[in-house]
Short mmCIF file of C-alpha atoms in Angstrom, two decimals:
data_model
loop_
_atom_site.label_atom_id
_atom_site.label_comp_id
_atom_site.label_asym_id
_atom_site.label_seq_id
_atom_site.Cartn_x
_atom_site.Cartn_y
_atom_site.Cartn_z
CA MET A 1 3.73 1.71 6.31
CA ARG A 2 3.82 2.91 2.72
CA LEU A 3 4.85 0.82 -0.21
CA PRO A 4 8.17 1.83 -1.78
CA VAL A 5 6.36 2.35 -5.10
CA ASN A 6 4.31 5.13 -3.58
CA ARG A 7 7.53 7.00 -2.66
CA ALA A 8 8.83 6.56 -6.28
CA ILE A 9 5.55 7.82 -7.75
CA LEU A 10 5.47 10.83 -5.42
CA ALA A 11 9.08 11.67 -6.34
CA ILE A 12 8.21 11.69 -10.01
CA ILE A 13 5.19 13.78 -9.37
CA ASN A 14 7.04 16.40 -7.29
CA SER A 15 10.26 16.53 -9.36
CA ASP A 16 10.36 18.23 -12.63
CA PRO A 17 7.80 21.07 -12.94
CA SER A 18 8.03 20.85 -16.79
CA SER A 19 6.58 17.31 -16.62
CA GLU A 20 3.48 16.81 -18.75
CA THR A 21 0.31 17.45 -16.86
CA SER A 22 -1.30 14.27 -18.16
CA LYS A 23 1.57 12.12 -16.79
CA ARG A 24 1.39 13.76 -13.43
CA GLU A 25 -2.41 13.30 -13.25
CA GLU A 26 -1.96 9.65 -14.34
CA LEU A 27 0.63 9.08 -11.58
CA ARG A 28 -1.56 10.72 -8.97
CA THR A 29 -4.35 8.50 -9.96
CA MET A 30 -2.16 5.44 -9.69
CA ALA A 31 -0.91 6.53 -6.22
CA PHE A 32 -4.57 7.10 -5.00
CA ARG A 33 -5.58 3.65 -6.29
CA MET A 34 -2.65 1.99 -4.56
CA ARG A 35 -3.45 3.68 -1.23
CA GLU A 36 -7.10 2.69 -1.68
CA ILE A 37 -6.11 -1.01 -2.35
CA LYS A 38 -3.90 -1.00 0.70
CA ARG A 39 -6.75 0.50 2.80
CA LEU A 40 -9.20 -2.19 1.51
CA LEU A 41 -6.74 -4.96 2.19
CA SER A 42 -6.20 -3.75 5.74
CA ALA A 43 -9.86 -3.67 6.29
CA ARG A 44 -10.25 -7.18 4.94
CA VAL A 45 -7.52 -8.46 7.27
CA GLU A 46 -9.23 -6.87 10.26
CA GLN A 47 -12.53 -8.50 9.21
CA GLU A 48 -10.82 -11.88 8.73
CA ASN A 49 -9.07 -11.60 12.07
CA ARG A 50 -12.45 -10.98 13.84
CA ARG A 51 -13.88 -14.09 12.16
CA LEU A 52 -10.85 -16.22 13.08
CA GLU A 53 -11.00 -15.02 16.73
CA ALA A 54 -14.72 -15.92 16.84
CA GLU A 55 -13.85 -19.39 15.73
CA GLY A 56 -11.06 -19.69 18.34
CA ILE A 57 -8.24 -19.59 15.76
CA ALA A 58 -5.22 -17.28 16.15
CA PRO A 59 -5.57 -14.15 14.03
CA VAL A 60 -3.09 -13.17 11.40
CA LEU A 61 -0.44 -10.78 12.75
CA THR A 62 -0.44 -7.44 11.13
CA ALA A 63 3.31 -7.23 10.96
CA SER A 64 3.46 -10.60 9.24
CA PHE A 65 0.87 -9.44 6.68
CA GLN A 66 2.80 -6.21 5.96
CA GLU A 67 6.08 -8.07 5.48
CA GLN A 68 4.46 -9.88 2.58
CA LEU A 69 3.77 -6.52 0.92
CA VAL A 70 7.46 -5.37 1.00
CA PRO A 71 9.52 -6.41 -2.02
CA GLU A 72 12.57 -8.50 -1.46
CA ASP A 73 15.00 -5.86 -2.65
CA GLY A 74 14.79 -4.15 0.70
CA LEU A 75 13.37 -0.79 -0.49
CA GLU A 76 10.94 -0.43 2.39
CA GLU A 77 10.38 2.93 4.06
#
């Protein structure tokens, strides 16, 4: 699942070819950083789930975790 913000950033990057190069690069950098944060969070959740299972505690459901990342305005992909 991608965050809605990623879609908005990519639309800006790919829209007007006369956009300033620096703005485009800045948006690409932001999109990359957001994807990296999402990847790191997912890895951390997996690590925590393994720890919880080892202690006999129910792991966090992935769907539940992802729902928390979706803004309440319903713009999910």
